[in-house]
């Protein structure tokens, strides 16, 4: 019997760990308190896993956040979830069908007009086993759209928030680019927009707006949002509003991606999520991602 007769032997969490940025290095590049960001990220995960009460979390950090962020700081008052009608979106990715072609990565960049160094969808590759029993493993990673997102827990301005439709959104007009959410995300799904551009390689590259959440922002210019803020996958929310699927789902050559309403028991994604092949990355954290994989 071959080494890979049982797919469970592949450590997918270890693969995704390679994409998680060095937290201290990330925070040292920010103008805000490094230790505060690292400590909040650590304790936010304790809140998510039930090891720390949310009330105690706010008691510990409220004073420090007020001191560090001043008028930018938004207290914990108010709803954690933004209301909204409609389905609860989820994505299922069949790893047996993923061929590692990176079409999802390319189509995502083209659709969302992301700048150099920022890719909302990546395909992590790993060689598992020992020669001659070696297998290439592809692990696509969009934003997990967690039901209990640690990124929202640490956001001092409440720019990151959860919508009832399952999407974790960013209000880039409120985001101050502190990067606390980047170090809190256990999946490495967030990036800071430094303002880099493809303008030198392609004339007119900055004339197309960033379409996140259906917001038209005009030409890409320094000092103008979303430059200086954090960006990530939104399940192509602007496409969902038009009744279309996310670009990565529509263009997947291997038909490895499925998208739909997981609250509907008759939907394809709901049935696939109930499969014995189904699993979520880093399930022990309690983030409950709305991206589900099939072994």
mmCIF file of C-alpha atoms in Angstrom:
data_model
loop_
_atom_site.group_PDB
_atom_site.id
_atom_site.type_symbol
_atom_site.label_atom_id
_atom_site.label_comp_id
_atom_site.label_asym_id
_atom_site.label_seq_id
_atom_site.Cartn_x
_atom_site.Cartn_y
_atom_site.Cartn_z
ATOM 1 C CA UNK A 1 0.000 0.000 0.000
ATOM 2 C CA UNK A 2 1.372 3.414 -1.004
ATOM 3 C CA UNK A 3 2.314 6.180 1.350
ATOM 4 C CA UNK A 4 -0.597 8.334 0.167
ATOM 5 C CA UNK A 5 -3.368 5.777 0.341
ATOM 6 C CA UNK A 6 -4.753 7.936 3.138
ATOM 7 C CA UNK A 7 -4.967 11.673 2.293
ATOM 8 C CA UNK A 8 -5.263 12.589 5.969
ATOM 9 C CA UNK A 9 -1.495 12.153 6.255
ATOM 10 C CA UNK A 10 -1.018 15.452 4.424
ATOM 11 C CA UNK A 11 -0.646 18.258 6.977
ATOM 12 C CA UNK A 12 -2.533 21.069 5.239
ATOM 13 C CA UNK A 13 -2.220 23.382 8.246
ATOM 14 C CA UNK A 14 1.554 23.138 8.012
ATOM 15 C CA UNK A 15 1.391 24.089 4.342
ATOM 16 C CA UNK A 16 -0.675 27.211 5.019
ATOM 17 C CA UNK A 17 1.684 28.212 7.847
ATOM 18 C CA UNK A 18 4.330 28.896 5.197
ATOM 19 C CA UNK A 19 2.180 31.770 3.891
ATOM 20 C CA UNK A 20 1.685 33.434 7.279
ATOM 21 C CA UNK A 21 3.967 36.487 7.517
ATOM 22 C CA UNK A 22 6.484 36.989 10.303
ATOM 23 C CA UNK A 23 4.327 38.852 12.811
ATOM 24 C CA UNK A 24 7.083 40.888 14.456
ATOM 25 C CA UNK A 25 8.643 41.890 11.145
ATOM 26 C CA UNK A 26 5.215 42.927 9.852
ATOM 27 C CA UNK A 27 4.511 45.051 12.915
ATOM 28 C CA UNK A 28 7.988 46.614 12.967
ATOM 29 C CA UNK A 29 7.176 48.102 9.552
ATOM 30 C CA UNK A 30 4.036 49.725 10.990
ATOM 31 C CA UNK A 31 4.025 53.117 12.699
ATOM 32 C CA UNK A 32 1.933 51.696 15.537
ATOM 33 C CA UNK A 33 2.844 49.829 18.725
ATOM 34 C CA UNK A 34 4.372 46.457 17.820
ATOM 35 C CA UNK A 35 3.915 44.780 21.197
ATOM 36 C CA UNK A 36 0.303 45.912 21.455
ATOM 37 C CA UNK A 37 -0.456 44.421 18.058
ATOM 38 C CA UNK A 38 1.260 41.115 18.837
ATOM 39 C CA UNK A 39 -0.399 40.771 22.234
ATOM 40 C CA UNK A 40 -3.843 41.596 20.860
ATOM 41 C CA UNK A 41 -3.430 39.045 18.081
ATOM 42 C CA UNK A 42 -2.505 36.380 20.622
ATOM 43 C CA UNK A 43 -5.419 37.161 22.924
ATOM 44 C CA UNK A 44 -7.907 37.577 20.071
ATOM 45 C CA UNK A 45 -7.311 33.946 19.199
ATOM 46 C CA UNK A 46 -7.958 33.054 22.824
ATOM 47 C CA UNK A 47 -11.296 34.855 22.590
ATOM 48 C CA UNK A 48 -12.160 32.982 19.400
ATOM 49 C CA UNK A 49 -11.293 29.616 20.956
ATOM 50 C CA UNK A 50 -13.255 30.379 24.136
ATOM 51 C CA UNK A 51 -10.191 30.565 26.390
ATOM 52 C CA UNK A 52 -10.697 34.282 27.148
ATOM 53 C CA UNK A 53 -13.902 36.212 27.719
ATOM 54 C CA UNK A 54 -14.547 39.055 25.321
ATOM 55 C CA UNK A 55 -15.267 41.373 28.255
ATOM 56 C CA UNK A 56 -11.835 40.656 29.741
ATOM 57 C CA UNK A 57 -10.201 41.238 26.366
ATOM 58 C CA UNK A 58 -11.684 44.739 26.162
ATOM 59 C CA UNK A 59 -10.780 45.492 29.778
ATOM 60 C CA UNK A 60 -7.152 44.626 29.109
ATOM 61 C CA UNK A 61 -6.752 46.643 25.912
ATOM 62 C CA UNK A 62 -9.239 49.520 26.029
ATOM 63 C CA UNK A 63 -6.878 51.942 27.750
ATOM 64 C CA UNK A 64 -3.904 51.039 25.546
ATOM 65 C CA UNK A 65 -5.972 51.380 22.372
ATOM 66 C CA UNK A 66 -7.251 54.797 23.412
ATOM 67 C CA UNK A 67 -3.696 55.943 24.105
ATOM 68 C CA UNK A 68 -2.263 54.532 20.878
ATOM 69 C CA UNK A 69 -5.017 55.448 18.418
ATOM 70 C CA UNK A 70 -6.776 58.416 19.996
ATOM 71 C CA UNK A 71 -9.812 59.525 18.006
ATOM 72 C CA UNK A 72 -9.287 56.712 15.523
ATOM 73 C CA UNK A 73 -10.139 54.150 18.190
ATOM 74 C CA UNK A 74 -13.690 52.838 18.000
ATOM 75 C CA UNK A 75 -14.894 51.150 21.175
ATOM 76 C CA UNK A 76 -16.507 47.741 21.290
ATOM 77 C CA UNK A 77 -19.972 49.260 21.528
ATOM 78 C CA UNK A 78 -22.304 48.290 18.737
ATOM 79 C CA UNK A 79 -23.016 45.134 16.748
ATOM 80 C CA UNK A 80 -20.234 42.739 15.741
ATOM 81 C CA UNK A 81 -22.152 41.722 12.625
ATOM 82 C CA UNK A 82 -23.486 44.118 10.014
ATOM 83 C CA UNK A 83 -27.060 43.255 9.138
ATOM 84 C CA UNK A 84 -28.031 42.188 5.667
ATOM 85 C CA UNK A 85 -30.568 40.040 3.884
ATOM 86 C CA UNK A 86 -29.805 37.175 1.551
ATOM 87 C CA UNK A 87 -27.781 33.979 1.563
ATOM 88 C CA UNK A 88 -24.741 33.036 3.602
ATOM 89 C CA UNK A 89 -21.969 32.611 1.094
ATOM 90 C CA UNK A 90 -19.448 29.785 1.290
ATOM 91 C CA UNK A 91 -16.870 28.203 -0.976
ATOM 92 C CA UNK A 92 -15.905 24.545 -1.264
ATOM 93 C CA UNK A 93 -12.602 23.597 -2.900
ATOM 94 C CA UNK A 94 -12.030 20.012 -4.031
ATOM 95 C CA UNK A 95 -8.302 19.373 -3.641
ATOM 96 C CA UNK A 96 -8.504 16.236 -5.778
ATOM 97 C CA UNK A 97 -9.599 18.395 -8.706
ATOM 98 C CA UNK A 98 -7.133 21.263 -8.234
ATOM 99 C CA UNK A 99 -4.374 20.912 -10.841
ATOM 100 C CA UNK A 100 -2.279 23.832 -9.585
ATOM 101 C CA UNK A 101 -2.697 25.864 -12.780
ATOM 102 C CA UNK A 102 -2.913 29.202 -10.892
ATOM 103 C CA UNK A 103 -5.790 30.364 -13.085
ATOM 104 C CA UNK A 104 -7.587 31.440 -9.891
ATOM 105 C CA UNK A 105 -4.629 33.625 -8.926
ATOM 106 C CA UNK A 106 -4.403 35.277 -12.346
ATOM 107 C CA UNK A 107 -8.152 35.807 -12.754
ATOM 108 C CA UNK A 108 -8.375 37.248 -9.239
ATOM 109 C CA UNK A 109 -5.621 39.787 -9.924
ATOM 110 C CA UNK A 110 -7.244 40.758 -13.213
ATOM 111 C CA UNK A 111 -10.703 41.072 -11.663
ATOM 112 C CA UNK A 112 -9.674 42.973 -8.521
ATOM 113 C CA UNK A 113 -6.842 44.984 -10.097
ATOM 114 C CA UNK A 114 -4.509 44.198 -7.219
ATOM 115 C CA UNK A 115 -1.105 45.923 -7.239
ATOM 116 C CA UNK A 116 2.308 44.200 -7.269
ATOM 117 C CA UNK A 117 2.859 41.986 -4.240
ATOM 118 C CA UNK A 118 -0.838 41.545 -3.470
ATOM 119 C CA UNK A 119 -2.723 38.397 -4.437
ATOM 120 C CA UNK A 120 -6.044 37.595 -2.804
ATOM 121 C CA UNK A 121 -5.960 34.035 -4.145
ATOM 122 C CA UNK A 122 -2.778 31.972 -4.004
ATOM 123 C CA UNK A 123 -2.112 28.299 -4.635
ATOM 124 C CA UNK A 124 0.393 26.884 -2.164
ATOM 125 C CA UNK A 125 2.434 23.962 -3.463
ATOM 126 C CA UNK A 126 4.142 21.278 -1.429
ATOM 127 C CA UNK A 127 5.951 18.016 -2.105
ATOM 128 C CA UNK A 128 4.844 15.435 0.437
ATOM 129 C CA UNK A 129 6.592 12.181 1.306
ATOM 130 C CA UNK A 130 10.009 10.722 0.565
ATOM 131 C CA UNK A 131 11.421 9.471 -2.709
ATOM 132 C CA UNK A 132 10.129 7.503 -4.538
ATOM 133 C CA UNK A 133 6.772 7.996 -2.794
ATOM 134 C CA UNK A 134 6.434 11.711 -3.495
ATOM 135 C CA UNK A 135 3.230 13.552 -4.223
ATOM 136 C CA UNK A 136 2.648 17.157 -5.289
ATOM 137 C CA UNK A 137 -0.058 18.827 -3.202
ATOM 138 C CA UNK A 138 -1.856 22.024 -4.248
ATOM 139 C CA UNK A 139 -3.649 24.075 -1.618
ATOM 140 C CA UNK A 140 -5.565 27.138 -2.899
ATOM 141 C CA UNK A 141 -6.060 29.831 -0.259
ATOM 142 C CA UNK A 142 -8.513 32.712 -0.573
ATOM 143 C CA UNK A 143 -9.686 34.588 2.529
ATOM 144 C CA UNK A 144 -11.390 32.064 4.804
ATOM 145 C CA UNK A 145 -14.297 34.467 5.593
ATOM 146 C CA UNK A 146 -14.346 33.163 9.175
ATOM 147 C CA UNK A 147 -17.548 33.190 11.223
ATOM 148 C CA UNK A 148 -15.365 34.197 14.188
ATOM 149 C CA UNK A 149 -12.648 36.341 12.611
ATOM 150 C CA UNK A 150 -9.660 37.240 14.767
ATOM 151 C CA UNK A 151 -8.907 40.086 12.335
ATOM 152 C CA UNK A 152 -12.145 41.849 13.267
ATOM 153 C CA UNK A 153 -11.458 41.306 16.956
ATOM 154 C CA UNK A 154 -8.207 43.305 16.884
ATOM 155 C CA UNK A 155 -9.230 46.111 14.507
ATOM 156 C CA UNK A 156 -9.013 49.347 16.548
ATOM 157 C CA UNK A 157 -11.163 51.366 14.138
ATOM 158 C CA UNK A 158 -13.719 48.616 13.434
ATOM 159 C CA UNK A 159 -12.827 48.910 9.760
ATOM 160 C CA UNK A 160 -12.941 45.118 9.522
ATOM 161 C CA UNK A 161 -16.331 43.618 10.225
ATOM 162 C CA UNK A 162 -18.436 40.537 9.581
ATOM 163 C CA UNK A 163 -21.509 40.611 7.370
ATOM 164 C CA UNK A 164 -24.439 38.250 7.786
ATOM 165 C CA UNK A 165 -23.855 36.974 4.258
ATOM 166 C CA UNK A 166 -20.691 35.280 5.510
ATOM 167 C CA UNK A 167 -18.182 37.775 4.138
ATOM 168 C CA UNK A 168 -15.590 39.497 6.317
ATOM 169 C CA UNK A 169 -15.385 42.984 4.839
ATOM 170 C CA UNK A 170 -13.029 45.945 5.137
ATOM 171 C CA UNK A 171 -14.187 49.550 5.190
ATOM 172 C CA UNK A 172 -11.065 51.001 3.579
ATOM 173 C CA UNK A 173 -12.192 54.530 4.431
ATOM 174 C CA UNK A 174 -11.931 53.621 8.132
ATOM 175 C CA UNK A 175 -8.805 51.473 7.844
ATOM 176 C CA UNK A 176 -5.669 53.278 9.060
ATOM 177 C CA UNK A 177 -3.270 50.540 7.992
ATOM 178 C CA UNK A 178 -2.099 49.559 11.481
ATOM 179 C CA UNK A 179 -1.706 45.924 10.287
ATOM 180 C CA UNK A 180 -2.972 44.430 13.541
ATOM 181 C CA UNK A 181 -5.398 42.352 11.471
ATOM 182 C CA UNK A 182 -2.548 41.006 9.337
ATOM 183 C CA UNK A 183 -0.743 39.500 12.325
ATOM 184 C CA UNK A 184 -4.020 38.253 13.834
ATOM 185 C CA UNK A 185 -5.075 36.311 10.721
ATOM 186 C CA UNK A 186 -3.859 32.715 11.098
ATOM 187 C CA UNK A 187 -4.138 32.079 7.349
ATOM 188 C CA UNK A 188 -1.947 34.860 5.914
ATOM 189 C CA UNK A 189 -4.858 36.145 3.851
ATOM 190 C CA UNK A 190 -4.314 39.907 4.311
ATOM 191 C CA UNK A 191 -1.896 42.319 2.651
ATOM 192 C CA UNK A 192 -0.861 45.925 3.114
ATOM 193 C CA UNK A 193 -1.157 48.187 0.077
ATOM 194 C CA UNK A 194 2.151 50.068 -0.162
ATOM 195 C CA UNK A 195 1.072 51.980 -3.254
ATOM 196 C CA UNK A 196 3.113 49.974 -5.761
ATOM 197 C CA UNK A 197 1.859 50.041 -9.321
ATOM 198 C CA UNK A 198 2.124 48.338 -12.694
ATOM 199 C CA UNK A 199 2.130 51.757 -14.380
ATOM 200 C CA UNK A 200 5.736 51.438 -15.570
ATOM 201 C CA UNK A 201 5.036 48.038 -17.131
ATOM 202 C CA UNK A 202 1.630 48.836 -18.590
ATOM 203 C CA UNK A 203 0.400 52.271 -19.652
ATOM 204 C CA UNK A 204 -2.956 53.122 -18.133
ATOM 205 C CA UNK A 205 -2.694 50.483 -15.389
ATOM 206 C CA UNK A 206 -3.786 53.021 -12.776
ATOM 207 C CA UNK A 207 -6.829 54.170 -14.710
ATOM 208 C CA UNK A 208 -8.938 51.217 -13.556
ATOM 209 C CA UNK A 209 -10.486 51.397 -10.109
ATOM 210 C CA UNK A 210 -10.207 48.829 -7.329
ATOM 211 C CA UNK A 211 -13.690 47.278 -7.222
ATOM 212 C CA UNK A 212 -13.730 45.931 -3.657
ATOM 213 C CA UNK A 213 -17.243 45.828 -2.233
ATOM 214 C CA UNK A 214 -18.629 47.606 -5.276
ATOM 215 C CA UNK A 215 -16.947 50.923 -4.422
ATOM 216 C CA UNK A 216 -15.611 52.916 -7.372
ATOM 217 C CA UNK A 217 -12.591 54.923 -6.220
ATOM 218 C CA UNK A 218 -11.330 56.578 -9.372
ATOM 219 C CA UNK A 219 -7.697 56.516 -10.527
ATOM 220 C CA UNK A 220 -5.096 54.876 -8.306
ATOM 221 C CA UNK A 221 -3.006 57.667 -6.788
ATOM 222 C CA UNK A 222 -0.695 58.036 -3.790
ATOM 223 C CA UNK A 223 -2.461 59.229 -0.657
ATOM 224 C CA UNK A 224 -5.764 57.915 -1.936
ATOM 225 C CA UNK A 225 -7.614 54.866 -0.603
ATOM 226 C CA UNK A 226 -6.961 51.913 -0.760
ATOM 227 C CA UNK A 227 -3.254 52.821 -0.745
ATOM 228 C CA UNK A 228 -1.998 52.681 2.852
ATOM 229 C CA UNK A 229 -4.753 50.290 3.951
ATOM 230 C CA UNK A 230 -5.157 46.528 4.250
ATOM 231 C CA UNK A 231 -6.707 44.511 1.440
ATOM 232 C CA UNK A 232 -7.980 40.957 1.006
ATOM 233 C CA UNK A 233 -10.375 38.650 -0.841
ATOM 234 C CA UNK A 234 -14.051 39.569 -0.526
ATOM 235 C CA UNK A 235 -15.481 36.610 -2.472
ATOM 236 C CA UNK A 236 -15.692 39.199 -5.298
ATOM 237 C CA UNK A 237 -18.582 40.904 -3.506
ATOM 238 C CA UNK A 238 -19.024 43.326 -6.398
ATOM 239 C CA UNK A 239 -19.668 40.353 -8.685
ATOM 240 C CA UNK A 240 -22.105 38.772 -6.229
ATOM 241 C CA UNK A 241 -24.123 41.988 -6.309
ATOM 242 C CA UNK A 242 -24.476 41.479 -10.060
ATOM 243 C CA UNK A 243 -25.585 37.873 -9.638
ATOM 244 C CA UNK A 244 -22.225 36.463 -10.744
ATOM 245 C CA UNK A 245 -19.845 34.004 -9.117
ATOM 246 C CA UNK A 246 -16.404 34.989 -7.788
ATOM 247 C CA UNK A 247 -13.849 35.202 -10.592
ATOM 248 C CA UNK A 248 -11.804 32.309 -9.210
ATOM 249 C CA UNK A 249 -14.855 30.022 -9.260
ATOM 250 C CA UNK A 250 -15.897 31.010 -12.761
ATOM 251 C CA UNK A 251 -12.456 30.468 -14.268
ATOM 252 C CA UNK A 252 -11.310 27.308 -12.405
ATOM 253 C CA UNK A 253 -10.070 24.968 -15.148
ATOM 254 C CA UNK A 254 -10.462 21.827 -13.042
ATOM 255 C CA UNK A 255 -13.931 22.765 -11.768
ATOM 256 C CA UNK A 256 -12.484 22.420 -8.294
ATOM 257 C CA UNK A 257 -14.405 25.342 -6.769
ATOM 258 C CA UNK A 258 -18.041 25.464 -5.754
ATOM 259 C CA UNK A 259 -19.847 28.541 -4.438
ATOM 260 C CA UNK A 260 -23.274 29.112 -2.958
ATOM 261 C CA UNK A 261 -25.562 29.490 0.025
ATOM 262 C CA UNK A 262 -24.411 27.191 2.811
ATOM 263 C CA UNK A 263 -27.535 28.006 4.830
ATOM 264 C CA UNK A 264 -29.590 26.239 2.156
ATOM 265 C CA UNK A 265 -29.470 22.489 2.932
ATOM 266 C CA UNK A 266 -30.229 21.726 -0.709
ATOM 267 C CA UNK A 267 -27.387 23.784 -2.146
ATOM 268 C CA UNK A 268 -24.338 22.106 -3.654
ATOM 269 C CA UNK A 269 -21.943 23.722 -1.173
ATOM 270 C CA UNK A 270 -24.088 22.670 1.778
ATOM 271 C CA UNK A 271 -24.119 19.050 0.617
ATOM 272 C CA UNK A 272 -20.395 19.046 -0.108
ATOM 273 C CA UNK A 273 -19.627 20.600 3.284
ATOM 274 C CA UNK A 274 -21.382 17.624 4.882
ATOM 275 C CA UNK A 275 -19.172 15.163 3.003
ATOM 276 C CA UNK A 276 -16.814 12.907 5.013
ATOM 277 C CA UNK A 277 -14.060 14.369 2.807
ATOM 278 C CA UNK A 278 -14.734 17.893 4.082
ATOM 279 C CA UNK A 279 -12.413 19.774 6.443
ATOM 280 C CA UNK A 280 -11.453 23.326 7.370
ATOM 281 C CA UNK A 281 -7.978 24.729 7.866
ATOM 282 C CA UNK A 282 -6.865 25.102 11.489
ATOM 283 C CA UNK A 283 -10.210 23.926 12.840
ATOM 284 C CA UNK A 284 -8.823 23.795 16.378
ATOM 285 C CA UNK A 285 -8.703 27.619 16.469
ATOM 286 C CA UNK A 286 -12.494 27.878 16.388
ATOM 287 C CA UNK A 287 -12.565 30.509 13.630
ATOM 288 C CA UNK A 288 -15.074 28.387 11.649
ATOM 289 C CA UNK A 289 -14.059 29.374 8.101
ATOM 290 C CA UNK A 290 -16.614 29.572 5.304
ATOM 291 C CA UNK A 291 -14.071 28.059 2.939
ATOM 292 C CA UNK A 292 -14.301 24.287 3.158
ATOM 293 C CA UNK A 293 -11.941 21.827 1.522
ATOM 294 C CA UNK A 294 -12.468 18.287 0.251
ATOM 295 C CA UNK A 295 -9.567 15.865 0.761
#
